[in-house]
Amino acid sequence: MTLPQQLPLPLPVRAALGREDYFVSGSNALAVALLDGWQSWPAGKLILVGPAGAGKTHLAHVWAADCGATILPAAALPQVDIPDLAEGPVCIEDVPQIAGDRPAEEALFHLHNLALAQHQPLLLTAQTAPKHWQLSLPDLCSRMEGTQTATLPEPDDALLAAVLAKLLADRHCVPAPDVIPYLLRHMRRSFGMAQKVAAALDAGALGRPKGMTRTLAREILLAVDPRA
């Protein structure tokens, strides 16, 4: 009797965001230490800067779990009760997305002032430093540019290996033992590329009897990163 062929079904991606899931290496240790020392932030505020995929949201969740903070995207600020929000620790993500949005910028300015007045810590995240945000409200711009920043640079080898392993684990993928070492030798070192490679590996491994092999990794790199 011939058994019907089982169709591969992609499983949902569920990012693990606990402290135990965040790998600390030489490249991100300073930023992690600054977040861990949130009680000592100048004026009680900090901006976490890093490229897409650097782990800003992950670190924000670790920090929020430590101090009981609320996490919100900046674009949602006009729809929330700012005085109520400012009564506890707050993380506002992707601040540059509200550049030119007057109601959102005014809401952030109000939140900033209330949080500082009530001695509540305020964490903000962005891909670039405040001087590049192009905020239209001068008072908000000056306060953001006067805020201490913690920067997550592109990963070193140890961190990139951990990021690849985590991205694949989030996708329920189990690569062959030589896949990640091969990728480290040949791929460009960036968080964005790691995300692209992990997604392509996940898709490419579906329906392959041998699963996620070095041969597949080579094919994927040639497709998503021809310069590798």
PDB file of C-alpha atoms in Angstrom:
ATOM      1  CA  MET A   1       0.000   0.000   0.000  1.00  0.00           C
ATOM      2  CA  THR A   2       1.353   3.428  -0.927  1.00  0.00           C
ATOM      3  CA  LEU A   3       1.110   5.940   1.880  1.00  0.00           C
ATOM      4  CA  PRO A   4      -0.023   9.435   0.937  1.00  0.00           C
ATOM      5  CA  GLN A   5       2.818  11.921   0.839  1.00  0.00           C
ATOM      6  CA  GLN A   6       2.877  14.159   3.894  1.00  0.00           C
ATOM      7  CA  LEU A   7       2.780  17.816   2.975  1.00  0.00           C
ATOM      8  CA  PRO A   8       5.246  20.024   4.849  1.00  0.00           C
ATOM      9  CA  LEU A   9       3.451  22.690   6.852  1.00  0.00           C
ATOM     10  CA  PRO A  10       5.311  25.804   7.968  1.00  0.00           C
ATOM     11  CA  LEU A  11       5.013  26.374  11.722  1.00  0.00           C
ATOM     12  CA  PRO A  12       4.416  29.849  13.154  1.00  0.00           C
ATOM     13  CA  VAL A  13       7.491  31.832  14.118  1.00  0.00           C
ATOM     14  CA  ARG A  14       7.496  32.539  17.851  1.00  0.00           C
ATOM     15  CA  ALA A  15      10.367  34.675  19.041  1.00  0.00           C
ATOM     16  CA  ALA A  16      11.715  33.800  22.489  1.00  0.00           C
ATOM     17  CA  LEU A  17      12.124  37.088  24.375  1.00  0.00           C
ATOM     18  CA  GLY A  18      13.315  36.055  27.843  1.00  0.00           C
ATOM     19  CA  ARG A  19      16.616  37.032  29.420  1.00  0.00           C
ATOM     20  CA  GLU A  20      17.860  33.453  29.106  1.00  0.00           C
ATOM     21  CA  ASP A  21      17.287  33.671  25.340  1.00  0.00           C
ATOM     22  CA  TYR A  22      19.501  36.748  24.867  1.00  0.00           C
ATOM     23  CA  PHE A  23      23.157  36.049  24.142  1.00  0.00           C
ATOM     24  CA  VAL A  24      25.673  38.564  25.483  1.00  0.00           C
ATOM     25  CA  SER A  25      28.986  38.924  23.625  1.00  0.00           C
ATOM     26  CA  GLY A  26      31.744  41.503  23.394  1.00  0.00           C
ATOM     27  CA  SER A  27      29.807  43.518  20.825  1.00  0.00           C
ATOM     28  CA  ASN A  28      26.635  44.051  22.846  1.00  0.00           C
ATOM     29  CA  ALA A  29      27.870  43.750  26.448  1.00  0.00           C
ATOM     30  CA  LEU A  30      28.047  47.516  27.058  1.00  0.00           C
ATOM     31  CA  ALA A  31      24.480  48.109  25.865  1.00  0.00           C
ATOM     32  CA  VAL A  32      23.219  45.237  28.017  1.00  0.00           C
ATOM     33  CA  ALA A  33      25.061  46.624  31.042  1.00  0.00           C
ATOM     34  CA  LEU A  34      23.519  50.049  30.515  1.00  0.00           C
ATOM     35  CA  LEU A  35      20.030  48.560  30.433  1.00  0.00           C
ATOM     36  CA  ASP A  36      20.731  46.464  33.514  1.00  0.00           C
ATOM     37  CA  GLY A  37      21.791  49.636  35.301  1.00  0.00           C
ATOM     38  CA  TRP A  38      18.550  51.482  34.523  1.00  0.00           C
ATOM     39  CA  GLN A  39      18.282  52.859  38.066  1.00  0.00           C
ATOM     40  CA  SER A  40      21.346  55.016  37.288  1.00  0.00           C
ATOM     41  CA  TRP A  41      20.300  56.445  33.893  1.00  0.00           C
ATOM     42  CA  PRO A  42      20.940  60.201  33.673  1.00  0.00           C
ATOM     43  CA  ALA A  43      17.523  61.870  34.146  1.00  0.00           C
ATOM     44  CA  GLY A  44      16.003  58.378  34.167  1.00  0.00           C
ATOM     45  CA  LYS A  45      15.997  57.873  30.398  1.00  0.00           C
ATOM     46  CA  LEU A  46      17.935  55.985  27.714  1.00  0.00           C
ATOM     47  CA  ILE A  47      17.768  55.488  23.951  1.00  0.00           C
ATOM     48  CA  LEU A  48      18.632  52.025  22.620  1.00  0.00           C
ATOM     49  CA  VAL A  49      20.025  52.285  19.075  1.00  0.00           C
ATOM     50  CA  GLY A  50      20.788  49.454  16.668  1.00  0.00           C
ATOM     51  CA  PRO A  51      20.106  48.118  13.165  1.00  0.00           C
ATOM     52  CA  ALA A  52      17.037  46.061  12.330  1.00  0.00           C
ATOM     53  CA  GLY A  53      17.292  42.630  13.909  1.00  0.00           C
ATOM     54  CA  ALA A  54      19.867  43.713  16.504  1.00  0.00           C
ATOM     55  CA  GLY A  55      17.673  42.637  19.404  1.00  0.00           C
ATOM     56  CA  LYS A  56      16.235  45.995  20.515  1.00  0.00           C
ATOM     57  CA  THR A  57      12.760  44.545  21.058  1.00  0.00           C
ATOM     58  CA  HIS A  58      14.213  41.521  22.835  1.00  0.00           C
ATOM     59  CA  LEU A  59      16.231  43.710  25.205  1.00  0.00           C
ATOM     60  CA  ALA A  60      13.223  45.986  25.718  1.00  0.00           C
ATOM     61  CA  HIS A  61      11.193  42.968  26.861  1.00  0.00           C
ATOM     62  CA  VAL A  62      13.996  41.845  29.179  1.00  0.00           C
ATOM     63  CA  TRP A  63      14.148  45.342  30.664  1.00  0.00           C
ATOM     64  CA  ALA A  64      10.357  45.556  30.944  1.00  0.00           C
ATOM     65  CA  ALA A  65      10.255  42.249  32.799  1.00  0.00           C
ATOM     66  CA  ASP A  66      12.876  43.567  35.242  1.00  0.00           C
ATOM     67  CA  CYS A  67      11.081  46.806  36.088  1.00  0.00           C
ATOM     68  CA  GLY A  68       7.446  46.169  35.143  1.00  0.00           C
ATOM     69  CA  ALA A  69       7.427  48.525  32.165  1.00  0.00           C
ATOM     70  CA  THR A  70       4.799  49.010  29.497  1.00  0.00           C
ATOM     71  CA  ILE A  71       6.027  48.664  25.878  1.00  0.00           C
ATOM     72  CA  LEU A  72       4.329  50.617  23.103  1.00  0.00           C
ATOM     73  CA  PRO A  73       5.133  51.557  19.489  1.00  0.00           C
ATOM     74  CA  ALA A  74       5.586  55.294  19.123  1.00  0.00           C
ATOM     75  CA  ALA A  75       2.814  55.473  16.523  1.00  0.00           C
ATOM     76  CA  ALA A  76       0.276  54.368  19.167  1.00  0.00           C
ATOM     77  CA  LEU A  77       0.952  57.289  21.518  1.00  0.00           C
ATOM     78  CA  PRO A  78      -1.900  59.566  20.328  1.00  0.00           C
ATOM     79  CA  GLN A  79      -4.407  56.834  21.253  1.00  0.00           C
ATOM     80  CA  VAL A  80      -3.285  56.250  24.844  1.00  0.00           C
ATOM     81  CA  ASP A  81      -3.797  58.055  28.157  1.00  0.00           C
ATOM     82  CA  ILE A  82      -0.401  59.709  28.586  1.00  0.00           C
ATOM     83  CA  PRO A  83      -0.767  60.684  32.281  1.00  0.00           C
ATOM     84  CA  ASP A  84      -1.788  57.106  33.089  1.00  0.00           C
ATOM     85  CA  LEU A  85       1.073  55.686  31.021  1.00  0.00           C
ATOM     86  CA  ALA A  86       3.594  57.931  32.790  1.00  0.00           C
ATOM     87  CA  GLU A  87       2.707  56.473  36.193  1.00  0.00           C
ATOM     88  CA  GLY A  88       5.098  53.550  35.592  1.00  0.00           C
ATOM     89  CA  PRO A  89       8.214  52.598  33.610  1.00  0.00           C
ATOM     90  CA  VAL A  90       7.719  52.895  29.845  1.00  0.00           C
ATOM     91  CA  CYS A  91       9.435  51.744  26.654  1.00  0.00           C
ATOM     92  CA  ILE A  92       8.534  53.482  23.401  1.00  0.00           C
ATOM     93  CA  GLU A  93       9.726  51.639  20.291  1.00  0.00           C
ATOM     94  CA  ASP A  94      10.604  52.927  16.817  1.00  0.00           C
ATOM     95  CA  VAL A  95      10.510  56.621  17.717  1.00  0.00           C
ATOM     96  CA  PRO A  96      11.680  57.898  14.279  1.00  0.00           C
ATOM     97  CA  GLN A  97       8.460  56.537  12.747  1.00  0.00           C
ATOM     98  CA  ILE A  98       6.521  59.469  14.224  1.00  0.00           C
ATOM     99  CA  ALA A  99       8.756  62.148  12.666  1.00  0.00           C
ATOM    100  CA  GLY A 100       6.423  64.793  11.240  1.00  0.00           C
ATOM    101  CA  ASP A 101       3.358  63.363  13.033  1.00  0.00           C
ATOM    102  CA  ARG A 102       2.525  66.343  15.254  1.00  0.00           C
ATOM    103  CA  PRO A 103       0.011  64.604  17.585  1.00  0.00           C
ATOM    104  CA  ALA A 104       2.396  61.675  18.162  1.00  0.00           C
ATOM    105  CA  GLU A 105       5.386  63.960  18.730  1.00  0.00           C
ATOM    106  CA  GLU A 106       3.403  66.079  21.195  1.00  0.00           C
ATOM    107  CA  ALA A 107       2.257  62.930  23.011  1.00  0.00           C
ATOM    108  CA  LEU A 108       5.870  61.733  23.336  1.00  0.00           C
ATOM    109  CA  PHE A 109       6.969  65.164  24.559  1.00  0.00           C
ATOM    110  CA  HIS A 110       4.196  65.102  27.190  1.00  0.00           C
ATOM    111  CA  LEU A 111       5.123  61.547  28.214  1.00  0.00           C
ATOM    112  CA  HIS A 112       8.809  62.454  28.440  1.00  0.00           C
ATOM    113  CA  ASN A 113       8.142  65.392  30.763  1.00  0.00           C
ATOM    114  CA  LEU A 114       5.650  63.528  32.970  1.00  0.00           C
ATOM    115  CA  ALA A 115       7.863  60.447  33.281  1.00  0.00           C
ATOM    116  CA  LEU A 116      10.852  62.528  34.343  1.00  0.00           C
ATOM    117  CA  ALA A 117       8.769  64.589  36.768  1.00  0.00           C
ATOM    118  CA  GLN A 118       7.448  61.396  38.376  1.00  0.00           C
ATOM    119  CA  HIS A 119      10.866  59.702  38.387  1.00  0.00           C
ATOM    120  CA  GLN A 120       9.709  56.885  36.109  1.00  0.00           C
ATOM    121  CA  PRO A 121      12.321  55.365  33.757  1.00  0.00           C
ATOM    122  CA  LEU A 122      11.813  55.919  30.042  1.00  0.00           C
ATOM    123  CA  LEU A 123      13.422  53.701  27.384  1.00  0.00           C
ATOM    124  CA  LEU A 124      13.209  54.575  23.690  1.00  0.00           C
ATOM    125  CA  THR A 125      14.372  52.537  20.688  1.00  0.00           C
ATOM    126  CA  ALA A 126      15.455  53.458  17.171  1.00  0.00           C
ATOM    127  CA  GLN A 127      17.711  52.282  14.361  1.00  0.00           C
ATOM    128  CA  THR A 128      19.665  55.547  14.284  1.00  0.00           C
ATOM    129  CA  ALA A 129      20.866  58.232  16.687  1.00  0.00           C
ATOM    130  CA  PRO A 130      18.395  61.042  17.572  1.00  0.00           C
ATOM    131  CA  LYS A 131      20.130  63.608  15.359  1.00  0.00           C
ATOM    132  CA  HIS A 132      18.890  61.615  12.344  1.00  0.00           C
ATOM    133  CA  TRP A 133      15.226  61.314  13.404  1.00  0.00           C
ATOM    134  CA  GLN A 134      13.992  64.515  11.708  1.00  0.00           C
ATOM    135  CA  LEU A 135      11.510  65.308  14.462  1.00  0.00           C
ATOM    136  CA  SER A 136       9.494  68.470  13.771  1.00  0.00           C
ATOM    137  CA  LEU A 137       8.908  69.547  17.387  1.00  0.00           C
ATOM    138  CA  PRO A 138      12.026  71.502  18.438  1.00  0.00           C
ATOM    139  CA  ASP A 139      11.560  70.935  22.190  1.00  0.00           C
ATOM    140  CA  LEU A 140      11.178  67.176  21.694  1.00  0.00           C
ATOM    141  CA  CYS A 141      14.166  67.101  19.347  1.00  0.00           C
ATOM    142  CA  SER A 142      16.418  68.842  21.885  1.00  0.00           C
ATOM    143  CA  ARG A 143      15.344  66.474  24.664  1.00  0.00           C
ATOM    144  CA  MET A 144      15.949  63.405  22.541  1.00  0.00           C
ATOM    145  CA  GLU A 145      19.374  64.625  21.430  1.00  0.00           C
ATOM    146  CA  GLY A 146      20.242  65.250  25.066  1.00  0.00           C
ATOM    147  CA  THR A 147      19.416  61.666  26.088  1.00  0.00           C
ATOM    148  CA  GLN A 148      22.115  59.072  26.704  1.00  0.00           C
ATOM    149  CA  THR A 149      22.266  56.332  24.058  1.00  0.00           C
ATOM    150  CA  ALA A 150      23.240  52.674  24.176  1.00  0.00           C
ATOM    151  CA  THR A 151      24.290  51.245  20.816  1.00  0.00           C
ATOM    152  CA  LEU A 152      23.988  47.688  19.540  1.00  0.00           C
ATOM    153  CA  PRO A 153      26.604  47.338  16.753  1.00  0.00           C
ATOM    154  CA  GLU A 154      26.625  44.695  14.056  1.00  0.00           C
ATOM    155  CA  PRO A 155      27.455  41.287  15.580  1.00  0.00           C
ATOM    156  CA  ASP A 156      30.803  39.674  16.186  1.00  0.00           C
ATOM    157  CA  ASP A 157      31.192  35.980  15.324  1.00  0.00           C
ATOM    158  CA  ALA A 158      30.028  34.713  18.704  1.00  0.00           C
ATOM    159  CA  LEU A 159      26.889  36.850  18.647  1.00  0.00           C
ATOM    160  CA  LEU A 160      26.120  36.101  14.988  1.00  0.00           C
ATOM    161  CA  ALA A 161      26.277  32.357  15.693  1.00  0.00           C
ATOM    162  CA  ALA A 162      23.912  32.805  18.631  1.00  0.00           C
ATOM    163  CA  VAL A 163      21.551  34.982  16.573  1.00  0.00           C
ATOM    164  CA  LEU A 164      21.406  32.426  13.763  1.00  0.00           C
ATOM    165  CA  ALA A 165      20.758  29.614  16.240  1.00  0.00           C
ATOM    166  CA  LYS A 166      17.978  31.600  17.908  1.00  0.00           C
ATOM    167  CA  LEU A 167      16.342  32.658  14.642  1.00  0.00           C
ATOM    168  CA  LEU A 168      16.268  29.037  13.499  1.00  0.00           C
ATOM    169  CA  ALA A 169      15.008  27.823  16.876  1.00  0.00           C
ATOM    170  CA  ASP A 170      12.224  30.426  16.749  1.00  0.00           C
ATOM    171  CA  ARG A 171      11.235  28.807  13.451  1.00  0.00           C
ATOM    172  CA  HIS A 172      11.383  25.295  14.954  1.00  0.00           C
ATOM    173  CA  CYS A 173      14.350  24.457  12.704  1.00  0.00           C
ATOM    174  CA  VAL A 174      17.172  22.051  13.596  1.00  0.00           C
ATOM    175  CA  PRO A 175      20.161  22.603  11.263  1.00  0.00           C
ATOM    176  CA  ALA A 176      22.887  20.039  10.685  1.00  0.00           C
ATOM    177  CA  PRO A 177      25.917  20.669  12.958  1.00  0.00           C
ATOM    178  CA  ASP A 178      28.019  22.151  10.154  1.00  0.00           C
ATOM    179  CA  VAL A 179      25.399  24.640   8.891  1.00  0.00           C
ATOM    180  CA  ILE A 180      25.996  27.559  11.271  1.00  0.00           C
ATOM    181  CA  PRO A 181      29.829  27.273  11.129  1.00  0.00           C
ATOM    182  CA  TYR A 182      29.553  27.311   7.315  1.00  0.00           C
ATOM    183  CA  LEU A 183      27.326  30.393   7.396  1.00  0.00           C
ATOM    184  CA  LEU A 184      29.718  32.206   9.720  1.00  0.00           C
ATOM    185  CA  ARG A 185      32.570  31.658   7.273  1.00  0.00           C
ATOM    186  CA  HIS A 186      30.708  32.866   4.217  1.00  0.00           C
ATOM    187  CA  MET A 187      27.835  35.256   4.982  1.00  0.00           C
ATOM    188  CA  ARG A 188      27.967  38.989   5.542  1.00  0.00           C
ATOM    189  CA  ARG A 189      27.962  39.863   9.230  1.00  0.00           C
ATOM    190  CA  SER A 190      24.736  41.741   9.811  1.00  0.00           C
ATOM    191  CA  PHE A 191      21.533  41.156  11.716  1.00  0.00           C
ATOM    192  CA  GLY A 192      19.491  41.859   8.613  1.00  0.00           C
ATOM    193  CA  MET A 193      21.316  39.218   6.615  1.00  0.00           C
ATOM    194  CA  ALA A 194      20.916  36.717   9.453  1.00  0.00           C
ATOM    195  CA  GLN A 195      17.148  37.227   9.346  1.00  0.00           C
ATOM    196  CA  LYS A 196      17.052  36.770   5.567  1.00  0.00           C
ATOM    197  CA  VAL A 197      19.185  33.627   5.704  1.00  0.00           C
ATOM    198  CA  ALA A 198      17.136  32.063   8.517  1.00  0.00           C
ATOM    199  CA  ALA A 199      13.855  32.706   6.706  1.00  0.00           C
ATOM    200  CA  ALA A 200      15.222  31.344   3.419  1.00  0.00           C
ATOM    201  CA  LEU A 201      16.669  28.254   5.132  1.00  0.00           C
ATOM    202  CA  ASP A 202      13.341  27.572   6.803  1.00  0.00           C
ATOM    203  CA  ALA A 203      11.488  27.820   3.498  1.00  0.00           C
ATOM    204  CA  GLY A 204      14.139  25.881   1.589  1.00  0.00           C
ATOM    205  CA  ALA A 205      14.203  22.975   4.037  1.00  0.00           C
ATOM    206  CA  LEU A 206      10.467  22.296   3.758  1.00  0.00           C
ATOM    207  CA  GLY A 207       9.911  18.952   2.058  1.00  0.00           C
ATOM    208  CA  ARG A 208      13.610  18.082   1.836  1.00  0.00           C
ATOM    209  CA  PRO A 209      14.248  14.606   3.241  1.00  0.00           C
ATOM    210  CA  LYS A 210      17.696  15.590   4.506  1.00  0.00           C
ATOM    211  CA  GLY A 211      16.440  18.783   6.115  1.00  0.00           C
ATOM    212  CA  MET A 212      18.716  21.752   6.727  1.00  0.00           C
ATOM    213  CA  THR A 213      22.139  20.763   5.396  1.00  0.00           C
ATOM    214  CA  ARG A 214      25.303  22.620   4.438  1.00  0.00           C
ATOM    215  CA  THR A 215      24.424  22.040   0.776  1.00  0.00           C
ATOM    216  CA  LEU A 216      21.138  23.859   1.329  1.00  0.00           C
ATOM    217  CA  ALA A 217      22.962  26.621   3.225  1.00  0.00           C
ATOM    218  CA  ARG A 218      25.282  27.131   0.259  1.00  0.00           C
ATOM    219  CA  GLU A 219      22.313  27.322  -2.135  1.00  0.00           C
ATOM    220  CA  ILE A 220      20.553  29.805   0.105  1.00  0.00           C
ATOM    221  CA  LEU A 221      23.587  32.056   0.415  1.00  0.00           C
ATOM    222  CA  LEU A 222      24.043  32.119  -3.345  1.00  0.00           C
ATOM    223  CA  ALA A 223      20.409  33.185  -3.682  1.00  0.00           C
ATOM    224  CA  VAL A 224      20.120  35.810  -0.926  1.00  0.00           C
ATOM    225  CA  ASP A 225      23.707  37.037  -0.739  1.00  0.00           C
ATOM    226  CA  PRO A 226      25.464  36.535  -4.089  1.00  0.00           C
ATOM    227  CA  ARG A 227      28.581  38.336  -2.812  1.00  0.00           C
ATOM    228  CA  ALA A 228      29.101  35.689  -0.105  1.00  0.00           C
TER     229      ALA A 228
END
